[in-house]
mmCIF file with all atom_site columns, C-alpha atoms in Angstrom:
data_model
loop_
_atom_site.group_PDB
_atom_site.id
_atom_site.type_symbol
_atom_site.label_atom_id
_atom_site.label_alt_id
_atom_site.label_comp_id
_atom_site.label_asym_id
_atom_site.label_entity_id
_atom_site.label_seq_id
_atom_site.pdbx_PDB_ins_code
_atom_site.Cartn_x
_atom_site.Cartn_y
_atom_site.Cartn_z
_atom_site.occupancy
_atom_site.B_iso_or_equiv
_atom_site.pdbx_formal_charge
_atom_site.auth_seq_id
_atom_site.auth_comp_id
_atom_site.auth_asym_id
_atom_site.auth_atom_id
_atom_site.pdbx_PDB_model_num
ATOM 1   C CA . UNK A 1 1   ? -21.738 -24.228 -19.204 1.00 0.00 ? 1   UNK A CA 1
ATOM 2   C CA . UNK A 1 2   ? -21.349 -27.222 -21.586 1.00 0.00 ? 2   UNK A CA 1
ATOM 3   C CA . UNK A 1 3   ? -22.590 -29.605 -18.690 1.00 0.00 ? 3   UNK A CA 1
ATOM 4   C CA . UNK A 1 4   ? -25.596 -27.641 -18.229 1.00 0.00 ? 4   UNK A CA 1
ATOM 5   C CA . UNK A 1 5   ? -26.661 -27.699 -21.750 1.00 0.00 ? 5   UNK A CA 1
ATOM 6   C CA . UNK A 1 6   ? -26.141 -31.270 -21.874 1.00 0.00 ? 6   UNK A CA 1
ATOM 7   C CA . UNK A 1 7   ? -28.337 -31.896 -18.932 1.00 0.00 ? 7   UNK A CA 1
ATOM 8   C CA . UNK A 1 8   ? -31.088 -29.934 -20.670 1.00 0.00 ? 8   UNK A CA 1
ATOM 9   C CA . UNK A 1 9   ? -30.790 -31.778 -23.669 1.00 0.00 ? 9   UNK A CA 1
ATOM 10  C CA . UNK A 1 10  ? -30.983 -35.151 -21.870 1.00 0.00 ? 10  UNK A CA 1
ATOM 11  C CA . UNK A 1 11  ? -33.932 -34.036 -20.030 1.00 0.00 ? 11  UNK A CA 1
ATOM 12  C CA . UNK A 1 12  ? -35.635 -32.959 -23.341 1.00 0.00 ? 12  UNK A CA 1
ATOM 13  C CA . UNK A 1 13  ? -34.650 -36.306 -25.038 1.00 0.00 ? 13  UNK A CA 1
ATOM 14  C CA . UNK A 1 14  ? -35.581 -38.367 -21.937 1.00 0.00 ? 14  UNK A CA 1
ATOM 15  C CA . UNK A 1 15  ? -39.075 -36.504 -22.198 1.00 0.00 ? 15  UNK A CA 1
ATOM 16  C CA . UNK A 1 16  ? -39.444 -37.356 -25.667 1.00 0.00 ? 16  UNK A CA 1
ATOM 17  C CA . UNK A 1 17  ? -38.285 -41.300 -25.123 1.00 0.00 ? 17  UNK A CA 1
ATOM 18  C CA . UNK A 1 18  ? -40.932 -41.468 -22.509 1.00 0.00 ? 18  UNK A CA 1
ATOM 19  C CA . UNK A 1 19  ? -43.615 -40.354 -24.842 1.00 0.00 ? 19  UNK A CA 1
ATOM 20  C CA . UNK A 1 20  ? -42.653 -42.655 -27.585 1.00 0.00 ? 20  UNK A CA 1
ATOM 21  C CA . UNK A 1 21  ? -43.502 -45.577 -25.517 1.00 0.00 ? 21  UNK A CA 1
ATOM 22  C CA . UNK A 1 22  ? -47.213 -44.040 -24.942 1.00 0.00 ? 22  UNK A CA 1
ATOM 23  C CA . UNK A 1 23  ? -49.520 -45.389 -27.553 1.00 0.00 ? 23  UNK A CA 1
ATOM 24  C CA . UNK A 1 24  ? -51.462 -42.045 -27.904 1.00 0.00 ? 24  UNK A CA 1
ATOM 25  C CA . UNK A 1 25  ? -48.292 -40.130 -28.880 1.00 0.00 ? 25  UNK A CA 1
ATOM 26  C CA . UNK A 1 26  ? -48.342 -37.902 -31.970 1.00 0.00 ? 26  UNK A CA 1
ATOM 27  C CA . UNK A 1 27  ? -44.725 -38.497 -33.117 1.00 0.00 ? 27  UNK A CA 1
ATOM 28  C CA . UNK A 1 28  ? -44.877 -35.970 -35.762 1.00 0.00 ? 28  UNK A CA 1
ATOM 29  C CA . UNK A 1 29  ? -45.948 -33.299 -33.342 1.00 0.00 ? 29  UNK A CA 1
ATOM 30  C CA . UNK A 1 30  ? -43.265 -34.309 -30.791 1.00 0.00 ? 30  UNK A CA 1
ATOM 31  C CA . UNK A 1 31  ? -40.781 -34.096 -33.687 1.00 0.00 ? 31  UNK A CA 1
ATOM 32  C CA . UNK A 1 32  ? -41.844 -30.445 -34.438 1.00 0.00 ? 32  UNK A CA 1
ATOM 33  C CA . UNK A 1 33  ? -41.050 -29.651 -30.691 1.00 0.00 ? 33  UNK A CA 1
ATOM 34  C CA . UNK A 1 34  ? -37.423 -30.510 -31.094 1.00 0.00 ? 34  UNK A CA 1
ATOM 35  C CA . UNK A 1 35  ? -36.627 -27.434 -33.235 1.00 0.00 ? 35  UNK A CA 1
ATOM 36  C CA . UNK A 1 36  ? -37.826 -24.991 -30.784 1.00 0.00 ? 36  UNK A CA 1
ATOM 37  C CA . UNK A 1 37  ? -36.166 -26.560 -27.843 1.00 0.00 ? 37  UNK A CA 1
ATOM 38  C CA . UNK A 1 38  ? -32.939 -26.397 -29.922 1.00 0.00 ? 38  UNK A CA 1
ATOM 39  C CA . UNK A 1 39  ? -33.370 -22.791 -30.255 1.00 0.00 ? 39  UNK A CA 1
ATOM 40  C CA . UNK A 1 40  ? -34.225 -22.334 -26.709 1.00 0.00 ? 40  UNK A CA 1
ATOM 41  C CA . UNK A 1 41  ? -31.125 -24.133 -25.709 1.00 0.00 ? 41  UNK A CA 1
ATOM 42  C CA . UNK A 1 42  ? -29.013 -21.872 -28.314 1.00 0.00 ? 42  UNK A CA 1
ATOM 43  C CA . UNK A 1 43  ? -30.715 -18.915 -26.566 1.00 0.00 ? 43  UNK A CA 1
ATOM 44  C CA . UNK A 1 44  ? -29.723 -20.157 -23.297 1.00 0.00 ? 44  UNK A CA 1
ATOM 45  C CA . UNK A 1 45  ? -26.068 -20.628 -24.367 1.00 0.00 ? 45  UNK A CA 1
ATOM 46  C CA . UNK A 1 46  ? -26.001 -16.880 -25.639 1.00 0.00 ? 46  UNK A CA 1
ATOM 47  C CA . UNK A 1 47  ? -27.432 -15.739 -22.301 1.00 0.00 ? 47  UNK A CA 1
ATOM 48  C CA . UNK A 1 48  ? -24.830 -17.473 -20.163 1.00 0.00 ? 48  UNK A CA 1
ATOM 49  C CA . UNK A 1 49  ? -22.137 -16.442 -22.567 1.00 0.00 ? 49  UNK A CA 1
ATOM 50  C CA . UNK A 1 50  ? -23.191 -13.040 -22.100 1.00 0.00 ? 50  UNK A CA 1
ATOM 51  C CA . UNK A 1 51  ? -23.324 -13.247 -18.306 1.00 0.00 ? 51  UNK A CA 1
ATOM 52  C CA . UNK A 1 52  ? -19.893 -14.748 -17.988 1.00 0.00 ? 52  UNK A CA 1
ATOM 53  C CA . UNK A 1 53  ? -18.305 -12.221 -20.304 1.00 0.00 ? 53  UNK A CA 1
ATOM 54  C CA . UNK A 1 54  ? -19.798 -9.202  -18.153 1.00 0.00 ? 54  UNK A CA 1
ATOM 55  C CA . UNK A 1 55  ? -18.636 -11.028 -14.955 1.00 0.00 ? 55  UNK A CA 1
ATOM 56  C CA . UNK A 1 56  ? -15.211 -10.903 -16.374 1.00 0.00 ? 56  UNK A CA 1
ATOM 57  C CA . UNK A 1 57  ? -15.542 -7.253  -17.272 1.00 0.00 ? 57  UNK A CA 1
ATOM 58  C CA . UNK A 1 58  ? -16.888 -6.662  -13.704 1.00 0.00 ? 58  UNK A CA 1
ATOM 59  C CA . UNK A 1 59  ? -13.975 -8.463  -12.168 1.00 0.00 ? 59  UNK A CA 1
ATOM 60  C CA . UNK A 1 60  ? -11.336 -6.434  -14.350 1.00 0.00 ? 60  UNK A CA 1
ATOM 61  C CA . UNK A 1 61  ? -13.257 -3.197  -13.364 1.00 0.00 ? 61  UNK A CA 1
ATOM 62  C CA . UNK A 1 62  ? -13.092 -4.080  -9.724  1.00 0.00 ? 62  UNK A CA 1
ATOM 63  C CA . UNK A 1 63  ? -9.330  -4.844  -9.848  1.00 0.00 ? 63  UNK A CA 1
ATOM 64  C CA . UNK A 1 64  ? -8.648  -1.646  -11.882 1.00 0.00 ? 64  UNK A CA 1
ATOM 65  C CA . UNK A 1 65  ? -10.413 0.373   -9.171  1.00 0.00 ? 65  UNK A CA 1
ATOM 66  C CA . UNK A 1 66  ? -8.478  -1.259  -6.545  1.00 0.00 ? 66  UNK A CA 1
ATOM 67  C CA . UNK A 1 67  ? -5.241  -0.747  -8.256  1.00 0.00 ? 67  UNK A CA 1
ATOM 68  C CA . UNK A 1 68  ? -6.131  3.002   -8.397  1.00 0.00 ? 68  UNK A CA 1
ATOM 69  C CA . UNK A 1 69  ? -7.253  3.161   -4.971  1.00 0.00 ? 69  UNK A CA 1
ATOM 70  C CA . UNK A 1 70  ? -3.790  1.575   -3.551  1.00 0.00 ? 70  UNK A CA 1
ATOM 71  C CA . UNK A 1 71  ? -1.950  4.209   -5.947  1.00 0.00 ? 71  UNK A CA 1
ATOM 72  C CA . UNK A 1 72  ? -4.004  6.967   -4.262  1.00 0.00 ? 72  UNK A CA 1
ATOM 73  C CA . UNK A 1 73  ? -3.171  5.783   -0.694  1.00 0.00 ? 73  UNK A CA 1
ATOM 74  C CA . UNK A 1 74  ? 0.448   5.454   -1.444  1.00 0.00 ? 74  UNK A CA 1
ATOM 75  C CA . UNK A 1 75  ? 0.534   8.904   -2.819  1.00 0.00 ? 75  UNK A CA 1
ATOM 76  C CA . UNK A 1 76  ? -1.197  10.428  0.211   1.00 0.00 ? 76  UNK A CA 1
ATOM 77  C CA . UNK A 1 77  ? 1.194   8.529   2.528   1.00 0.00 ? 77  UNK A CA 1
ATOM 78  C CA . UNK A 1 78  ? 3.966   9.955   0.689   1.00 0.00 ? 78  UNK A CA 1
ATOM 79  C CA . UNK A 1 79  ? 2.725   13.405  1.295   1.00 0.00 ? 79  UNK A CA 1
ATOM 80  C CA . UNK A 1 80  ? 2.837   13.161  5.013   1.00 0.00 ? 80  UNK A CA 1
ATOM 81  C CA . UNK A 1 81  ? 6.009   14.677  6.087   1.00 0.00 ? 81  UNK A CA 1
ATOM 82  C CA . UNK A 1 82  ? 6.967   16.321  9.304   1.00 0.00 ? 82  UNK A CA 1
ATOM 83  C CA . UNK A 1 83  ? 9.518   15.999  12.036  1.00 0.00 ? 83  UNK A CA 1
ATOM 84  C CA . UNK A 1 84  ? 10.343  17.697  15.235  1.00 0.00 ? 84  UNK A CA 1
ATOM 85  C CA . UNK A 1 85  ? 13.291  17.248  17.713  1.00 0.00 ? 85  UNK A CA 1
ATOM 86  C CA . UNK A 1 86  ? 15.081  18.490  20.730  1.00 0.00 ? 86  UNK A CA 1
ATOM 87  C CA . UNK A 1 87  ? 19.081  18.566  20.740  1.00 0.00 ? 87  UNK A CA 1
ATOM 88  C CA . UNK A 1 88  ? 19.673  16.324  23.905  1.00 0.00 ? 88  UNK A CA 1
ATOM 89  C CA . UNK A 1 89  ? 17.925  13.148  24.136  1.00 0.00 ? 89  UNK A CA 1
ATOM 90  C CA . UNK A 1 90  ? 18.301  13.481  27.971  1.00 0.00 ? 90  UNK A CA 1
ATOM 91  C CA . UNK A 1 91  ? 19.882  15.418  30.634  1.00 0.00 ? 91  UNK A CA 1
ATOM 92  C CA . UNK A 1 92  ? 21.519  18.883  30.613  1.00 0.00 ? 92  UNK A CA 1
ATOM 93  C CA . UNK A 1 93  ? 24.501  20.444  29.020  1.00 0.00 ? 93  UNK A CA 1
ATOM 94  C CA . UNK A 1 94  ? 26.175  22.412  26.405  1.00 0.00 ? 94  UNK A CA 1
ATOM 95  C CA . UNK A 1 95  ? 27.454  21.541  22.938  1.00 0.00 ? 95  UNK A CA 1
ATOM 96  C CA . UNK A 1 96  ? 30.534  23.352  21.737  1.00 0.00 ? 96  UNK A CA 1
ATOM 97  C CA . UNK A 1 97  ? 32.582  25.204  21.505  1.00 0.00 ? 97  UNK A CA 1
ATOM 98  C CA . UNK A 1 98  ? 33.914  23.460  18.266  1.00 0.00 ? 98  UNK A CA 1
ATOM 99  C CA . UNK A 1 99  ? 37.159  24.125  16.017  1.00 0.00 ? 99  UNK A CA 1
ATOM 100 C CA . UNK A 1 100 ? 35.001  24.160  12.746  1.00 0.00 ? 100 UNK A CA 1
ATOM 101 C CA . UNK A 1 101 ? 31.449  24.415  11.805  1.00 0.00 ? 101 UNK A CA 1
ATOM 102 C CA . UNK A 1 102 ? 29.478  21.272  13.254  1.00 0.00 ? 102 UNK A CA 1
ATOM 103 C CA . UNK A 1 103 ? 26.210  19.774  12.203  1.00 0.00 ? 103 UNK A CA 1
ATOM 104 C CA . UNK A 1 104 ? 23.825  19.628  15.234  1.00 0.00 ? 104 UNK A CA 1
ATOM 105 C CA . UNK A 1 105 ? 22.355  16.254  15.963  1.00 0.00 ? 105 UNK A CA 1
ATOM 106 C CA . UNK A 1 106 ? 18.807  16.571  17.394  1.00 0.00 ? 106 UNK A CA 1
ATOM 107 C CA . UNK A 1 107 ? 18.336  13.351  19.332  1.00 0.00 ? 107 UNK A CA 1
ATOM 108 C CA . UNK A 1 108 ? 15.113  14.059  21.243  1.00 0.00 ? 108 UNK A CA 1
ATOM 109 C CA . UNK A 1 109 ? 12.629  13.130  18.251  1.00 0.00 ? 109 UNK A CA 1
ATOM 110 C CA . UNK A 1 110 ? 9.187   14.280  18.989  1.00 0.00 ? 110 UNK A CA 1
ATOM 111 C CA . UNK A 1 111 ? 7.858   13.274  15.635  1.00 0.00 ? 111 UNK A CA 1
ATOM 112 C CA . UNK A 1 112 ? 9.293   12.084  12.534  1.00 0.00 ? 112 UNK A CA 1
ATOM 113 C CA . UNK A 1 113 ? 6.104   11.530  10.001  1.00 0.00 ? 113 UNK A CA 1
ATOM 114 C CA . UNK A 1 114 ? 7.523   9.893   6.746   1.00 0.00 ? 114 UNK A CA 1
ATOM 115 C CA . UNK A 1 115 ? 10.904  9.046   8.337   1.00 0.00 ? 115 UNK A CA 1
ATOM 116 C CA . UNK A 1 116 ? 12.782  11.934  6.417   1.00 0.00 ? 116 UNK A CA 1
ATOM 117 C CA . UNK A 1 117 ? 14.802  13.166  9.392   1.00 0.00 ? 117 UNK A CA 1
ATOM 118 C CA . UNK A 1 118 ? 17.679  11.079  10.646  1.00 0.00 ? 118 UNK A CA 1
ATOM 119 C CA . UNK A 1 119 ? 18.643  11.816  14.192  1.00 0.00 ? 119 UNK A CA 1
ATOM 120 C CA . UNK A 1 120 ? 21.955  9.700   13.737  1.00 0.00 ? 120 UNK A CA 1
ATOM 121 C CA . UNK A 1 121 ? 23.173  12.869  11.250  1.00 0.00 ? 121 UNK A CA 1
ATOM 122 C CA . UNK A 1 122 ? 20.875  15.755  12.257  1.00 0.00 ? 122 UNK A CA 1
ATOM 123 C CA . UNK A 1 123 ? 20.112  15.843  8.496   1.00 0.00 ? 123 UNK A CA 1
ATOM 124 C CA . UNK A 1 124 ? 16.572  16.013  6.886   1.00 0.00 ? 124 UNK A CA 1
ATOM 125 C CA . UNK A 1 125 ? 16.473  14.500  3.560   1.00 0.00 ? 125 UNK A CA 1
ATOM 126 C CA . UNK A 1 126 ? 13.330  15.526  1.108   1.00 0.00 ? 126 UNK A CA 1
ATOM 127 C CA . UNK A 1 127 ? 11.532  12.398  -0.022  1.00 0.00 ? 127 UNK A CA 1
ATOM 128 C CA . UNK A 1 128 ? 9.384   14.221  -2.617  1.00 0.00 ? 128 UNK A CA 1
ATOM 129 C CA . UNK A 1 129 ? 9.529   17.687  -4.542  1.00 0.00 ? 129 UNK A CA 1
ATOM 130 C CA . UNK A 1 130 ? 7.711   20.353  -2.697  1.00 0.00 ? 130 UNK A CA 1
ATOM 131 C CA . UNK A 1 131 ? 7.605   23.253  -0.679  1.00 0.00 ? 131 UNK A CA 1
ATOM 132 C CA . UNK A 1 132 ? 8.538   22.803  2.740   1.00 0.00 ? 132 UNK A CA 1
ATOM 133 C CA . UNK A 1 133 ? 8.762   25.085  6.247   1.00 0.00 ? 133 UNK A CA 1
ATOM 134 C CA . UNK A 1 134 ? 11.885  24.753  8.703   1.00 0.00 ? 134 UNK A CA 1
ATOM 135 C CA . UNK A 1 135 ? 12.219  26.352  11.914  1.00 0.00 ? 135 UNK A CA 1
ATOM 136 C CA . UNK A 1 136 ? 15.012  26.223  14.594  1.00 0.00 ? 136 UNK A CA 1
ATOM 137 C CA . UNK A 1 137 ? 15.818  27.538  17.979  1.00 0.00 ? 137 UNK A CA 1
ATOM 138 C CA . UNK A 1 138 ? 18.985  27.770  19.876  1.00 0.00 ? 138 UNK A CA 1
ATOM 139 C CA . UNK A 1 139 ? 19.502  28.708  23.565  1.00 0.00 ? 139 UNK A CA 1
ATOM 140 C CA . UNK A 1 140 ? 22.859  29.840  25.390  1.00 0.00 ? 140 UNK A CA 1
ATOM 141 C CA . UNK A 1 141 ? 23.871  31.048  28.861  1.00 0.00 ? 141 UNK A CA 1
ATOM 142 C CA . UNK A 1 142 ? 25.443  34.609  29.815  1.00 0.00 ? 142 UNK A CA 1
ATOM 143 C CA . UNK A 1 143 ? 28.910  35.237  28.434  1.00 0.00 ? 143 UNK A CA 1
ATOM 144 C CA . UNK A 1 144 ? 28.659  32.646  25.618  1.00 0.00 ? 144 UNK A CA 1
ATOM 145 C CA . UNK A 1 145 ? 28.561  33.270  21.950  1.00 0.00 ? 145 UNK A CA 1
ATOM 146 C CA . UNK A 1 146 ? 25.947  31.205  20.261  1.00 0.00 ? 146 UNK A CA 1
ATOM 147 C CA . UNK A 1 147 ? 25.368  31.197  16.466  1.00 0.00 ? 147 UNK A CA 1
ATOM 148 C CA . UNK A 1 148 ? 23.711  28.386  14.269  1.00 0.00 ? 148 UNK A CA 1
ATOM 149 C CA . UNK A 1 149 ? 22.769  28.566  10.600  1.00 0.00 ? 149 UNK A CA 1
ATOM 150 C CA . UNK A 1 150 ? 20.304  26.428  8.611   1.00 0.00 ? 150 UNK A CA 1
ATOM 151 C CA . UNK A 1 151 ? 21.882  24.972  5.493   1.00 0.00 ? 151 UNK A CA 1
ATOM 152 C CA . UNK A 1 152 ? 20.442  23.577  2.132   1.00 0.00 ? 152 UNK A CA 1
ATOM 153 C CA . UNK A 1 153 ? 22.828  21.186  0.536   1.00 0.00 ? 153 UNK A CA 1
ATOM 154 C CA . UNK A 1 154 ? 25.984  22.999  2.048   1.00 0.00 ? 154 UNK A CA 1
ATOM 155 C CA . UNK A 1 155 ? 24.551  26.552  1.662   1.00 0.00 ? 155 UNK A CA 1
ATOM 156 C CA . UNK A 1 156 ? 23.324  28.907  4.488   1.00 0.00 ? 156 UNK A CA 1
ATOM 157 C CA . UNK A 1 157 ? 19.613  29.953  4.008   1.00 0.00 ? 157 UNK A CA 1
ATOM 158 C CA . UNK A 1 158 ? 19.287  31.916  7.739   1.00 0.00 ? 158 UNK A CA 1
ATOM 159 C CA . UNK A 1 159 ? 20.864  32.080  11.129  1.00 0.00 ? 159 UNK A CA 1
ATOM 160 C CA . UNK A 1 160 ? 20.379  33.062  14.547  1.00 0.00 ? 160 UNK A CA 1
ATOM 161 C CA . UNK A 1 161 ? 23.383  34.958  16.683  1.00 0.00 ? 161 UNK A CA 1
ATOM 162 C CA . UNK A 1 162 ? 23.722  36.122  20.119  1.00 0.00 ? 162 UNK A CA 1
ATOM 163 C CA . UNK A 1 163 ? 27.149  37.509  21.415  1.00 0.00 ? 163 UNK A CA 1
ATOM 164 C CA . UNK A 1 164 ? 27.854  36.989  24.880  1.00 0.00 ? 164 UNK A CA 1
ATOM 165 C CA . UNK A 1 165 ? 24.691  38.177  26.207  1.00 0.00 ? 165 UNK A CA 1
ATOM 166 C CA . UNK A 1 166 ? 24.562  39.507  29.735  1.00 0.00 ? 166 UNK A CA 1
ATOM 167 C CA . UNK A 1 167 ? 22.124  36.851  30.688  1.00 0.00 ? 167 UNK A CA 1
ATOM 168 C CA . UNK A 1 168 ? 20.525  33.912  28.558  1.00 0.00 ? 168 UNK A CA 1
ATOM 169 C CA . UNK A 1 169 ? 20.541  34.505  24.991  1.00 0.00 ? 169 UNK A CA 1
ATOM 170 C CA . UNK A 1 170 ? 18.062  32.914  22.551  1.00 0.00 ? 170 UNK A CA 1
ATOM 171 C CA . UNK A 1 171 ? 17.427  32.825  18.943  1.00 0.00 ? 171 UNK A CA 1
ATOM 172 C CA . UNK A 1 172 ? 14.863  31.219  16.422  1.00 0.00 ? 172 UNK A CA 1
ATOM 173 C CA . UNK A 1 173 ? 14.559  31.596  12.800  1.00 0.00 ? 173 UNK A CA 1
ATOM 174 C CA . UNK A 1 174 ? 12.525  30.019  9.834   1.00 0.00 ? 174 UNK A CA 1
ATOM 175 C CA . UNK A 1 175 ? 12.220  29.787  6.114   1.00 0.00 ? 175 UNK A CA 1
ATOM 176 C CA . UNK A 1 176 ? 10.023  28.412  3.384   1.00 0.00 ? 176 UNK A CA 1
ATOM 177 C CA . UNK A 1 177 ? 12.118  26.411  0.830   1.00 0.00 ? 177 UNK A CA 1
ATOM 178 C CA . UNK A 1 178 ? 11.611  24.565  -2.471  1.00 0.00 ? 178 UNK A CA 1
ATOM 179 C CA . UNK A 1 179 ? 13.194  21.269  -2.370  1.00 0.00 ? 179 UNK A CA 1
ATOM 180 C CA . UNK A 1 180 ? 13.973  18.613  -5.007  1.00 0.00 ? 180 UNK A CA 1
ATOM 181 C CA . UNK A 1 181 ? 13.987  15.016  -3.971  1.00 0.00 ? 181 UNK A CA 1
ATOM 182 C CA . UNK A 1 182 ? 17.211  14.090  -2.130  1.00 0.00 ? 182 UNK A CA 1
ATOM 183 C CA . UNK A 1 183 ? 17.891  17.766  -0.815  1.00 0.00 ? 183 UNK A CA 1
ATOM 184 C CA . UNK A 1 184 ? 19.293  17.892  2.341   1.00 0.00 ? 184 UNK A CA 1
ATOM 185 C CA . UNK A 1 185 ? 18.417  20.520  5.223   1.00 0.00 ? 185 UNK A CA 1
ATOM 186 C CA . UNK A 1 186 ? 20.437  20.836  8.638   1.00 0.00 ? 186 UNK A CA 1
ATOM 187 C CA . UNK A 1 187 ? 21.693  23.244  10.985  1.00 0.00 ? 187 UNK A CA 1
ATOM 188 C CA . UNK A 1 188 ? 25.536  23.963  12.081  1.00 0.00 ? 188 UNK A CA 1
ATOM 189 C CA . UNK A 1 189 ? 26.946  25.394  15.153  1.00 0.00 ? 189 UNK A CA 1
ATOM 190 C CA . UNK A 1 190 ? 29.599  27.963  14.236  1.00 0.00 ? 190 UNK A CA 1
ATOM 191 C CA . UNK A 1 191 ? 33.181  27.819  15.037  1.00 0.00 ? 191 UNK A CA 1
ATOM 192 C CA . UNK A 1 192 ? 33.989  28.881  18.585  1.00 0.00 ? 192 UNK A CA 1
ATOM 193 C CA . UNK A 1 193 ? 30.360  29.181  19.631  1.00 0.00 ? 193 UNK A CA 1
ATOM 194 C CA . UNK A 1 194 ? 28.085  27.157  21.917  1.00 0.00 ? 194 UNK A CA 1
ATOM 195 C CA . UNK A 1 195 ? 24.375  25.952  22.459  1.00 0.00 ? 195 UNK A CA 1
ATOM 196 C CA . UNK A 1 196 ? 22.810  24.546  25.509  1.00 0.00 ? 196 UNK A CA 1
ATOM 197 C CA . UNK A 1 197 ? 19.817  22.379  26.109  1.00 0.00 ? 197 UNK A CA 1
ATOM 198 C CA . UNK A 1 198 ? 18.131  20.519  28.877  1.00 0.00 ? 198 UNK A CA 1
ATOM 199 C CA . UNK A 1 199 ? 14.936  18.555  29.009  1.00 0.00 ? 199 UNK A CA 1
ATOM 200 C CA . UNK A 1 200 ? 12.823  21.635  28.206  1.00 0.00 ? 200 UNK A CA 1
ATOM 201 C CA . UNK A 1 201 ? 14.609  21.382  24.841  1.00 0.00 ? 201 UNK A CA 1
ATOM 202 C CA . UNK A 1 202 ? 15.445  24.941  24.357  1.00 0.00 ? 202 UNK A CA 1
ATOM 203 C CA . UNK A 1 203 ? 17.549  24.182  21.156  1.00 0.00 ? 203 UNK A CA 1
ATOM 204 C CA . UNK A 1 204 ? 15.436  22.525  18.622  1.00 0.00 ? 204 UNK A CA 1
ATOM 205 C CA . UNK A 1 205 ? 14.897  21.766  14.848  1.00 0.00 ? 205 UNK A CA 1
ATOM 206 C CA . UNK A 1 206 ? 11.502  21.307  13.036  1.00 0.00 ? 206 UNK A CA 1
ATOM 207 C CA . UNK A 1 207 ? 10.033  21.173  9.593   1.00 0.00 ? 207 UNK A CA 1
ATOM 208 C CA . UNK A 1 208 ? 7.321   19.817  7.454   1.00 0.00 ? 208 UNK A CA 1
ATOM 209 C CA . UNK A 1 209 ? 5.937   19.613  3.862   1.00 0.00 ? 209 UNK A CA 1
ATOM 210 C CA . UNK A 1 210 ? 3.518   22.461  3.296   1.00 0.00 ? 210 UNK A CA 1
ATOM 211 C CA . UNK A 1 211 ? 2.466   21.052  -0.191  1.00 0.00 ? 211 UNK A CA 1
ATOM 212 C CA . UNK A 1 212 ? 3.935   18.828  -3.025  1.00 0.00 ? 212 UNK A CA 1
ATOM 213 C CA . UNK A 1 213 ? 5.102   19.914  -6.527  1.00 0.00 ? 213 UNK A CA 1
#
């Protein structure tokens, strides 16, 4: 801005200097022009200062808006939580019987939005506080007892059970739970029971966030 003002002043002085060399010049009148010119330069400086100030304010507003947008996008991403998985990643077979309660590890992951389900452990860990829905299915063959429970932090919430059905046995259950950050949800196979699975994924586990709190 200083360079611009200096250039304007030099132009003005150059014009006056040229006129001094002209015999017909009215020196008094030309001197009177200097004061209004100074006022115009001062006014121009004020306008430029105002423009620069408004430009900085606009930059700040744009940055604040971008920061808010980034925050909203991150919050929206955090609210996208859902998973679904079958027990066996491939092949056909039964799991059990076991000598003690066993956490079922569902290896065939269909979806895991938010990465809250761990297929290595079979455990879903709540990433945010909210209301969630979980559902699980279990299957067994005739003559085999099947029992599976869904647990929250080690406490049973609901179960399915089939005692040695004459043909295939199936069970499903679901529950809506309010979870805090870090709460863990998983299913366990009961002692001395079996479940069966194949590529049709008869035994599965799913859940999703209904809404955050």
